[in-house]
Amino acid sequence: MSIRGNSILITLAVTLIGTAPAWSQSLLKTLDPDNDGTVDLAEAKSAASKLFDKLDRDHDGTLDKRELRGRVIAKDFAAADPDNDGTLDKNEFLALVEKRFKAANPDNDGTIDTKELKSAAGRSLVVLLK
């Protein structure tokens, strides 16, 4: 790669790293209606339930891969779809949110803080709920 290409990549990386705290703080505020600085499972599921309703554009009570728009990779979608009907109903979607929440909460204190949201598991939850 050229020096110019490397410079662009470095600039992009620095920009993304510099904005990560603001991004995670903003998301935390969105998911944290009681403003205690953390997200608990009930808050995550409440946000997920509202998101489900918004994403279900055909109002059939399920989300297909198109409606999820890249929030879930194929392997995770298949695991979250135990009836193999090619869609996630609200209970299946909320179960996936709970699985990702628990993965993002390694200290098992029942809440996710900004630091945990920035972890790989936290980012996976964020991608699902964005």
GROMACS .gro file of C-alpha atoms in nm:
model
  130
    1MET     CA    1   0.000   0.000   0.000
    2SER     CA    2   0.123   0.349  -0.076
    3ILE     CA    3   0.227   0.605   0.183
    4ARG     CA    4  -0.083   0.807   0.095
    5GLY     CA    5  -0.305   0.500   0.147
    6ASN     CA    6  -0.144   0.431   0.484
    7SER     CA    7  -0.193   0.793   0.587
    8ILE     CA    8  -0.562   0.776   0.501
    9LEU     CA    9  -0.605   0.455   0.702
   10ILE     CA   10  -0.421   0.601   1.002
   11THR     CA   11  -0.632   0.917   0.989
   12LEU     CA   12  -0.950   0.711   0.970
   13ALA     CA   13  -0.842   0.490   1.263
   14VAL     CA   14  -0.755   0.789   1.480
   15THR     CA   15  -1.087   0.954   1.396
   16LEU     CA   16  -1.284   0.641   1.483
   17ILE     CA   17  -1.094   0.586   1.805
   18GLY     CA   18  -1.143   0.949   1.900
   19THR     CA   19  -1.519   0.933   1.844
   20ALA     CA   20  -1.577   0.597   2.017
   21PRO     CA   21  -1.632   0.744   2.366
   22ALA     CA   22  -1.885   0.998   2.234
   23TRP     CA   23  -2.062   0.727   2.035
   24SER     CA   24  -2.086   0.488   2.329
   25GLN     CA   25  -2.199   0.768   2.562
   26SER     CA   26  -2.470   0.869   2.315
   27LEU     CA   27  -2.593   0.512   2.279
   28LEU     CA   28  -2.584   0.461   2.654
   29LYS     CA   29  -2.811   0.763   2.698
   30THR     CA   30  -3.053   0.624   2.440
   31LEU     CA   31  -3.071   0.282   2.604
   32ASP     CA   32  -3.069   0.415   2.962
   33PRO     CA   33  -3.403   0.588   3.030
   34ASP     CA   34  -3.345   0.600   3.408
   35ASN     CA   35  -3.010   0.774   3.354
   36ASP     CA   36  -2.819   0.561   3.603
   37GLY     CA   37  -2.521   0.531   3.365
   38THR     CA   38  -2.579   0.164   3.285
   39VAL     CA   39  -2.813  -0.049   3.075
   40ASP     CA   40  -2.988  -0.341   3.240
   41LEU     CA   41  -3.152  -0.630   3.057
   42ALA     CA   42  -3.502  -0.483   3.092
   43GLU     CA   43  -3.385  -0.157   2.931
   44ALA     CA   44  -3.213  -0.346   2.649
   45LYS     CA   45  -3.522  -0.559   2.587
   46SER     CA   46  -3.750  -0.256   2.596
   47ALA     CA   47  -3.537  -0.084   2.331
   48ALA     CA   48  -3.526  -0.408   2.131
   49SER     CA   49  -3.902  -0.447   2.143
   50LYS     CA   50  -3.952  -0.096   2.007
   51LEU     CA   51  -3.689  -0.157   1.741
   52PHE     CA   52  -3.856  -0.485   1.641
   53ASP     CA   53  -4.184  -0.302   1.583
   54LYS     CA   54  -4.006  -0.037   1.376
   55LEU     CA   55  -3.813  -0.291   1.165
   56ASP     CA   56  -4.121  -0.508   1.099
   57ARG     CA   57  -4.220  -0.305   0.795
   58ASP     CA   58  -4.467  -0.560   0.658
   59HIS     CA   59  -4.630  -0.592   1.004
   60ASP     CA   60  -4.634  -0.971   0.995
   61GLY     CA   61  -4.491  -1.007   1.348
   62THR     CA   62  -4.157  -1.138   1.225
   63LEU     CA   63  -3.825  -1.006   1.097
   64ASP     CA   64  -3.655  -1.162   0.798
   65LYS     CA   65  -3.294  -1.105   0.699
   66ARG     CA   66  -3.393  -0.813   0.474
   67GLU     CA   67  -3.573  -0.636   0.757
   68LEU     CA   68  -3.278  -0.690   0.992
   69ARG     CA   69  -3.052  -0.510   0.741
   70GLY     CA   70  -2.718  -0.664   0.835
   71ARG     CA   71  -2.768  -0.659   1.212
   72VAL     CA   72  -2.726  -1.036   1.237
   73ILE     CA   73  -2.482  -1.258   1.048
   74ALA     CA   74  -2.619  -1.577   0.890
   75LYS     CA   75  -2.477  -1.810   1.156
   76ASP     CA   76  -2.631  -1.608   1.441
   77PHE     CA   77  -2.960  -1.575   1.253
   78ALA     CA   78  -2.980  -1.953   1.212
   79ALA     CA   79  -2.905  -2.007   1.582
   80ALA     CA   80  -3.172  -1.752   1.680
   81ASP     CA   81  -3.431  -1.917   1.453
   82PRO     CA   82  -3.498  -2.252   1.625
   83ASP     CA   83  -3.808  -2.326   1.416
   84ASN     CA   84  -3.607  -2.269   1.096
   85ASP     CA   85  -3.882  -2.065   0.931
   86GLY     CA   86  -3.637  -1.803   0.802
   87THR     CA   87  -3.771  -1.531   1.028
   88LEU     CA   88  -3.738  -1.417   1.388
   89ASP     CA   89  -4.054  -1.351   1.584
   90LYS     CA   90  -4.038  -1.103   1.869
   91ASN     CA   91  -3.959  -1.370   2.131
   92GLU     CA   92  -3.675  -1.507   1.919
   93PHE     CA   93  -3.540  -1.156   1.861
   94LEU     CA   94  -3.557  -1.073   2.233
   95ALA     CA   95  -3.383  -1.402   2.314
   96LEU     CA   96  -3.100  -1.299   2.080
   97VAL     CA   97  -3.080  -0.960   2.253
   98GLU     CA   98  -3.062  -1.135   2.590
   99LYS     CA   99  -2.785  -1.367   2.466
  100ARG     CA  100  -2.581  -1.071   2.338
  101PHE     CA  101  -2.650  -0.873   2.656
  102LYS     CA  102  -2.518  -1.157   2.873
  103ALA     CA  103  -2.209  -1.189   2.652
  104ALA     CA  104  -2.145  -0.814   2.695
  105ASN     CA  105  -2.178  -0.841   3.074
  106PRO     CA  106  -1.875  -1.052   3.173
  107ASP     CA  107  -1.887  -0.944   3.538
  108ASN     CA  108  -2.249  -1.068   3.556
  109ASP     CA  109  -2.363  -0.766   3.756
  110GLY     CA  110  -2.678  -0.738   3.545
  111THR     CA  111  -2.581  -0.406   3.388
  112ILE     CA  112  -2.368  -0.289   3.098
  113ASP     CA  113  -2.163   0.027   3.130
  114THR     CA  114  -1.981   0.231   2.867
  115LYS     CA  115  -1.667   0.019   2.894
  116GLU     CA  116  -1.864  -0.300   2.835
  117LEU     CA  117  -2.047  -0.142   2.539
  118LYS     CA  118  -1.708  -0.081   2.378
  119SER     CA  119  -1.607  -0.449   2.404
  120ALA     CA  120  -1.650  -0.681   2.106
  121ALA     CA  121  -1.956  -0.838   2.270
  122GLY     CA  122  -2.094  -0.494   2.354
  123ARG     CA  123  -2.048  -0.378   1.997
  124SER     CA  124  -2.233  -0.688   1.879
  125LEU     CA  125  -2.527  -0.588   2.099
  126VAL     CA  126  -2.505  -0.230   1.973
  127VAL     CA  127  -2.513  -0.343   1.609
  128LEU     CA  128  -2.827  -0.540   1.683
  129LEU     CA  129  -2.998  -0.247   1.857
  130LYS     CA  130  -2.887   0.044   1.637
   0.00000   0.00000   0.00000
